[in-house]
Tab-separated table of C-alpha atoms in Angstrom:
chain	number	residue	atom	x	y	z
A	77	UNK	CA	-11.922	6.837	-16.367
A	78	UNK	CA	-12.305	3.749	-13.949
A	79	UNK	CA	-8.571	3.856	-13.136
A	80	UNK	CA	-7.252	0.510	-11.589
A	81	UNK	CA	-10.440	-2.189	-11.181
A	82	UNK	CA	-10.210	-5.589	-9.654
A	83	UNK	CA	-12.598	-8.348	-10.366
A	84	UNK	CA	-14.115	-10.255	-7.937
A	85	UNK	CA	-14.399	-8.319	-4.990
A	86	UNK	CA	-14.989	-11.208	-3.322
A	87	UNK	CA	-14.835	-15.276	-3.351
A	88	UNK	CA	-15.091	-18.235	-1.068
A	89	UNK	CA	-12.751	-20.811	-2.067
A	90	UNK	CA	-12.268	-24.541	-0.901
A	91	UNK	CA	-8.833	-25.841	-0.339
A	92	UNK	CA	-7.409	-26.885	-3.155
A	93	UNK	CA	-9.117	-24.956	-5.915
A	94	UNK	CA	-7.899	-22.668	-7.809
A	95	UNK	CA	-8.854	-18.905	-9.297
A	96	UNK	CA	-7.367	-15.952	-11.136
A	97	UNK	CA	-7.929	-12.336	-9.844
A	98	UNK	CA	-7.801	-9.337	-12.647
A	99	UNK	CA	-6.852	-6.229	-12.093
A	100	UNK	CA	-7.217	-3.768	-15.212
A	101	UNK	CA	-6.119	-0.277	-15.712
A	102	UNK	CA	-7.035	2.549	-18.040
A	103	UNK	CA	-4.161	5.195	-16.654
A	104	UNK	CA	-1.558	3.850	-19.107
A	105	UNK	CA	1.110	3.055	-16.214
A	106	UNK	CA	4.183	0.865	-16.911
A	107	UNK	CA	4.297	-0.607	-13.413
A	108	UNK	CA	1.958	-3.258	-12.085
A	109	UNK	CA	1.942	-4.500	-8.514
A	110	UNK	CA	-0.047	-7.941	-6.535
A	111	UNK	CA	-0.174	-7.002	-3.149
A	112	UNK	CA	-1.706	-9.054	0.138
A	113	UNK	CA	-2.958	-7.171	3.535
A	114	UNK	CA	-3.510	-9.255	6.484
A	115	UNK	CA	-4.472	-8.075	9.924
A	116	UNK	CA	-1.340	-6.390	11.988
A	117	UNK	CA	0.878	-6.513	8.449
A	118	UNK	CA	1.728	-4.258	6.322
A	119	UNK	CA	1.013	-4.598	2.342
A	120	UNK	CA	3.113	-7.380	1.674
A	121	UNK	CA	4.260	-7.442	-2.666
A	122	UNK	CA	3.018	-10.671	-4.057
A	123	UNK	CA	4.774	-9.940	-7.497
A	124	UNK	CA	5.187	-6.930	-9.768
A	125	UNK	CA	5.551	-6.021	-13.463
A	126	UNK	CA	7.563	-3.586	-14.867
A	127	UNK	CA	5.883	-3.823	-17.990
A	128	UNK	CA	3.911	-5.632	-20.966
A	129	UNK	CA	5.485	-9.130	-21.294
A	130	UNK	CA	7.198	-9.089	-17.672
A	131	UNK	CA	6.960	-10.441	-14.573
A	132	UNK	CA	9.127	-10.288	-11.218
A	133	UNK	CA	8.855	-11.589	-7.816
A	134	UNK	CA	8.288	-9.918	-4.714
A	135	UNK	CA	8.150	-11.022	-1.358
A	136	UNK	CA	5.623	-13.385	-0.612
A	137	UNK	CA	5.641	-15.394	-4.224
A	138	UNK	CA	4.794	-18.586	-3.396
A	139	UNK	CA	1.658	-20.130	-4.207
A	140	UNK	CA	0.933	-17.296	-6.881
A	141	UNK	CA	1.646	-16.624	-10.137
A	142	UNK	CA	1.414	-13.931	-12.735
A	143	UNK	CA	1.149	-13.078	-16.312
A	144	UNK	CA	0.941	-9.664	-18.009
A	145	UNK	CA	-0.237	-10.341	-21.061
A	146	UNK	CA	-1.574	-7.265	-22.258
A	147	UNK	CA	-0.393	-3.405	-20.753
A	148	UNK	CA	-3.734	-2.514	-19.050
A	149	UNK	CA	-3.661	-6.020	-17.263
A	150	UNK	CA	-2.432	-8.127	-14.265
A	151	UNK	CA	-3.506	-11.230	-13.510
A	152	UNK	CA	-2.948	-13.062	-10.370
A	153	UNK	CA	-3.349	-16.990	-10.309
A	154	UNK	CA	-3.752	-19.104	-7.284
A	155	UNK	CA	-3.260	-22.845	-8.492
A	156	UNK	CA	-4.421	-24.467	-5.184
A	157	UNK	CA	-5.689	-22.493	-2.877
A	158	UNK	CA	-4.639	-23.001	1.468
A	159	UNK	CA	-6.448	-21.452	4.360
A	160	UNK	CA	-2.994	-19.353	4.451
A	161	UNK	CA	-3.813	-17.618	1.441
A	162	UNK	CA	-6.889	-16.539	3.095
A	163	UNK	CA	-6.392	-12.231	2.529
A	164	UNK	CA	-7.438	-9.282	1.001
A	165	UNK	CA	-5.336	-8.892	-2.431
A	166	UNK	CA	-4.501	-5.392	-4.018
A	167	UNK	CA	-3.865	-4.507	-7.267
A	168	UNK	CA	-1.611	-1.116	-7.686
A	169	UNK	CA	-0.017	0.805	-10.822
A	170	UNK	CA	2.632	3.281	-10.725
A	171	UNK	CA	4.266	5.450	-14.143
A	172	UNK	CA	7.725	4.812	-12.282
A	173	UNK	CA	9.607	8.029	-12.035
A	174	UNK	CA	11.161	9.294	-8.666
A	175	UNK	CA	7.500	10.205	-6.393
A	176	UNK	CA	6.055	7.215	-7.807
A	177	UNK	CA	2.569	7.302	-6.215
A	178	UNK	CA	1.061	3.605	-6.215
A	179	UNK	CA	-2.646	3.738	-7.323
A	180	UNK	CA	-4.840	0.836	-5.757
A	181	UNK	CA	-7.806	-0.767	-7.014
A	182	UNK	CA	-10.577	-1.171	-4.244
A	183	UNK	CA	-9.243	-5.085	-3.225
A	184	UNK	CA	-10.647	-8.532	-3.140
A	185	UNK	CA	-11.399	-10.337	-0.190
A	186	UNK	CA	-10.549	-13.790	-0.409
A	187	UNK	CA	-11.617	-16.893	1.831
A	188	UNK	CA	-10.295	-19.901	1.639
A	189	UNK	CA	-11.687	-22.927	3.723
B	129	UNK	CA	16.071	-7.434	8.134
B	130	UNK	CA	13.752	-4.645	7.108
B	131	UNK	CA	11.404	-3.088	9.738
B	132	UNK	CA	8.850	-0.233	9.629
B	133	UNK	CA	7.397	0.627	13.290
B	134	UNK	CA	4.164	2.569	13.498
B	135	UNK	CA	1.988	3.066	16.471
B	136	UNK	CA	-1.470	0.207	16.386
B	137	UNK	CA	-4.184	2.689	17.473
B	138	UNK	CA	-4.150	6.114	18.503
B	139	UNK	CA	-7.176	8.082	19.267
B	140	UNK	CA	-7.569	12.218	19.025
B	141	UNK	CA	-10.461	14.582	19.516
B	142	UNK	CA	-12.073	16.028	16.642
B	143	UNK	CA	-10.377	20.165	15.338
B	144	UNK	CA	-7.325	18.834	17.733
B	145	UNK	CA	-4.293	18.380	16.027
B	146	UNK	CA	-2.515	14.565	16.067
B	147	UNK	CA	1.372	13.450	15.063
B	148	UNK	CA	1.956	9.799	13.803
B	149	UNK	CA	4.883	8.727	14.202
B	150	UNK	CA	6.927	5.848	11.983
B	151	UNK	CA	10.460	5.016	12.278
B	152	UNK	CA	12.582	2.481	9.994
B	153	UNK	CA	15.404	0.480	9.172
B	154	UNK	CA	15.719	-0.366	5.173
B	155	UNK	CA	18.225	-1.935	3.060
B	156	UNK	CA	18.839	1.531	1.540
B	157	UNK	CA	16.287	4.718	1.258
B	158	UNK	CA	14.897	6.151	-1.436
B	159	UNK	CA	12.128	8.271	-0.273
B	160	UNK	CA	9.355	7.763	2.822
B	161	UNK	CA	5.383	7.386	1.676
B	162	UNK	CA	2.349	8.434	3.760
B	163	UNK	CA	-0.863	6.700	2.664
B	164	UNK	CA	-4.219	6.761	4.329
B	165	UNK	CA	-7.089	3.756	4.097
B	166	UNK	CA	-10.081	4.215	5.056
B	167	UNK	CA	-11.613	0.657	6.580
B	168	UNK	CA	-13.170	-1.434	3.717
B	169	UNK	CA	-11.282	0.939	1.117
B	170	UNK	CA	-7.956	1.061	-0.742
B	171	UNK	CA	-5.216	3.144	0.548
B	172	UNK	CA	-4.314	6.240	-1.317
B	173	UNK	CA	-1.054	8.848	-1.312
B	174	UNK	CA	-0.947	11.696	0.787
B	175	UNK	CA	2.575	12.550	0.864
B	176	UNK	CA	6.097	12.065	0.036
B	177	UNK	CA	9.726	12.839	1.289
B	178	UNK	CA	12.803	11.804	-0.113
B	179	UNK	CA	14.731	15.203	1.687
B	180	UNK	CA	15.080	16.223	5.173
B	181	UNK	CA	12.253	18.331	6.712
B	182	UNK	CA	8.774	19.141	6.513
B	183	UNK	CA	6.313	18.939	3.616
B	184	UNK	CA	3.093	20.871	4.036
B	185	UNK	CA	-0.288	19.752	2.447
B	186	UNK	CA	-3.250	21.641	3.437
B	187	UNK	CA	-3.976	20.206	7.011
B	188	UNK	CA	-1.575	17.468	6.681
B	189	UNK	CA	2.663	17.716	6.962
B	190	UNK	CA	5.181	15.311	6.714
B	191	UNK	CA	8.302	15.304	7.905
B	192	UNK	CA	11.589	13.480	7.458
B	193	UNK	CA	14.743	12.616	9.484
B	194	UNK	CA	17.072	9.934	7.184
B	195	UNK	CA	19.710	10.394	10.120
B	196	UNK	CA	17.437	9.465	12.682
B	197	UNK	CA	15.288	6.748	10.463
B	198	UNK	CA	12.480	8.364	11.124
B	199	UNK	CA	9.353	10.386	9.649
B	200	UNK	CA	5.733	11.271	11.040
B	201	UNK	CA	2.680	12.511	9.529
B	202	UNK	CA	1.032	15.544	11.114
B	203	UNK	CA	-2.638	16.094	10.752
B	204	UNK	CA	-4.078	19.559	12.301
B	205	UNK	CA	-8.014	20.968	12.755
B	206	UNK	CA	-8.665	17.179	12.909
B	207	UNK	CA	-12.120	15.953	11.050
B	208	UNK	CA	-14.674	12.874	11.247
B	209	UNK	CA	-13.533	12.100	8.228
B	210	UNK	CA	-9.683	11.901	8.911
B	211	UNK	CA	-10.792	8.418	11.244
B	212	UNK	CA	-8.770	5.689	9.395
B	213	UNK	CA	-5.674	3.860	9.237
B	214	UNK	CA	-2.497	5.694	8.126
B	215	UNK	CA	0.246	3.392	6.593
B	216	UNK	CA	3.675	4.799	6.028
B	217	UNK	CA	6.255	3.153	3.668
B	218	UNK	CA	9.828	3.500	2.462
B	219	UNK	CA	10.982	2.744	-0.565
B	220	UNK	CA	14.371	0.493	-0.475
B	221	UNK	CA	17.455	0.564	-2.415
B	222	UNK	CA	15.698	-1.916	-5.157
B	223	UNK	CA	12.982	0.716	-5.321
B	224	UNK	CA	10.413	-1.510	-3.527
B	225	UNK	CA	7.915	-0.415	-0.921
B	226	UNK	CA	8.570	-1.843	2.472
B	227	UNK	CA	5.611	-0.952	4.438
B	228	UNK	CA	4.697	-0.712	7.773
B	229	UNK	CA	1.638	-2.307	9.542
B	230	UNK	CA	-0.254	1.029	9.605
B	231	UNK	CA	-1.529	3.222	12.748
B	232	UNK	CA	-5.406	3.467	13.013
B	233	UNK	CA	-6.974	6.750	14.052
B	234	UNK	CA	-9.997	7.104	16.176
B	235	UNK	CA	-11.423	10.657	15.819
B	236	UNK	CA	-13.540	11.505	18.944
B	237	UNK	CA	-16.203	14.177	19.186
């Protein structure tokens, strides 16, 4: 089992451009979760799904969006990428239930110039 | 607002023992999270409290005061290995994480 994958692991982008990061999971969780980690932050929740077909906001939402498609999948779209967005992104999935243990994929570092 | 306060760096000597503290103020509480990331890596769960007191693990505890807003993570017979950033997180009354900024540990020889 691979778990919870994220492709790329890395990508320069220019200002402006725009890219989709995947995350895919083969643990059969409901819960999906974008996250961003900057220096001297915490994990900060980009958006979330709490299942096939849905889609939610979290904290930081602006600039991304989302679409869950299909169960095992999360995509994360940046339509036109600023220096701001410059980060390393995290994918997590959860089953729900009360201990709820988030399970990351290993990240993507992006740059954006 | 919501805050979780951690400690930036600490630094221990390796087979000491080392207490991290993290204390927080949430729009409601429903259960405290200890993760550890390694640098480069992902973070993954250690340890969970949702009740008052201490949770034992192996060589790691955690323990919880809601009164006091407050929780640390206890690591004993300290290892090479346990050298990484420990993030702790509480779960608010919408059942999101709020988490804190994380507290990186230096193992010494």
């Amino acid at each position: 089992n691979a778990g919870v994958t994220q492709t790329p692991k890395f990508r320069v982008l220019k200002t402006g451009q725009s890219m989709t990061l995947l995350c895919a999971q083969d643990m059969n969780h409901e819960y999906m979760y974008w996250y961003r980690q900057d220096p001297g932050m915490g994990l900060r929740l980009i958006h979330y799904s709490v299942g096939e077909g849905t889609t939610a906001k979290g904290e930081v939402p602006d600039g991304y969006n989302v679409s869950r498609l299909k169960k095992q999948n999360f995509l994360l779209g940046l339509e036109s990428a600023a220096p701001s967005q410059t980060s390393v992104y995290f994918c997590a999935t959860s089953s729900g239930g009360d201990v709820e243990t988030q399970y990351f994929g290993p990240g993507t570092r992006l740059l954006v110039l | 607002g919501q805050n979780i306060d951690q400690p930036t760096e600490m630094t221990a000597t390796e087979g000491a023992i080392v207490q991290i503290n993290c204390t927080y103020q949430t729009s409601g509480f429903n259960g405290l999270f200890w993760y550890q990331q390694h640098a480069g890596e992902a973070p993954t769960f250690l340890s969970y409290n949702v009740l008052d007191g201490l949770e034992e693990k192996g060589r790691f505890s955690s323990f919880l005061s809601r009164s006091k807003g407050y929780s640390y993570l206890l690591l004993k017979e300290l290892q090479m290995k346990d050298s990484a950033s420990y993030l702790c997180a509480v779960r608010d009354s919408n059942y999101q994480l709020i988490w804190g900024a994380g507290t990186k540990l230096i193992i010494k020889p």
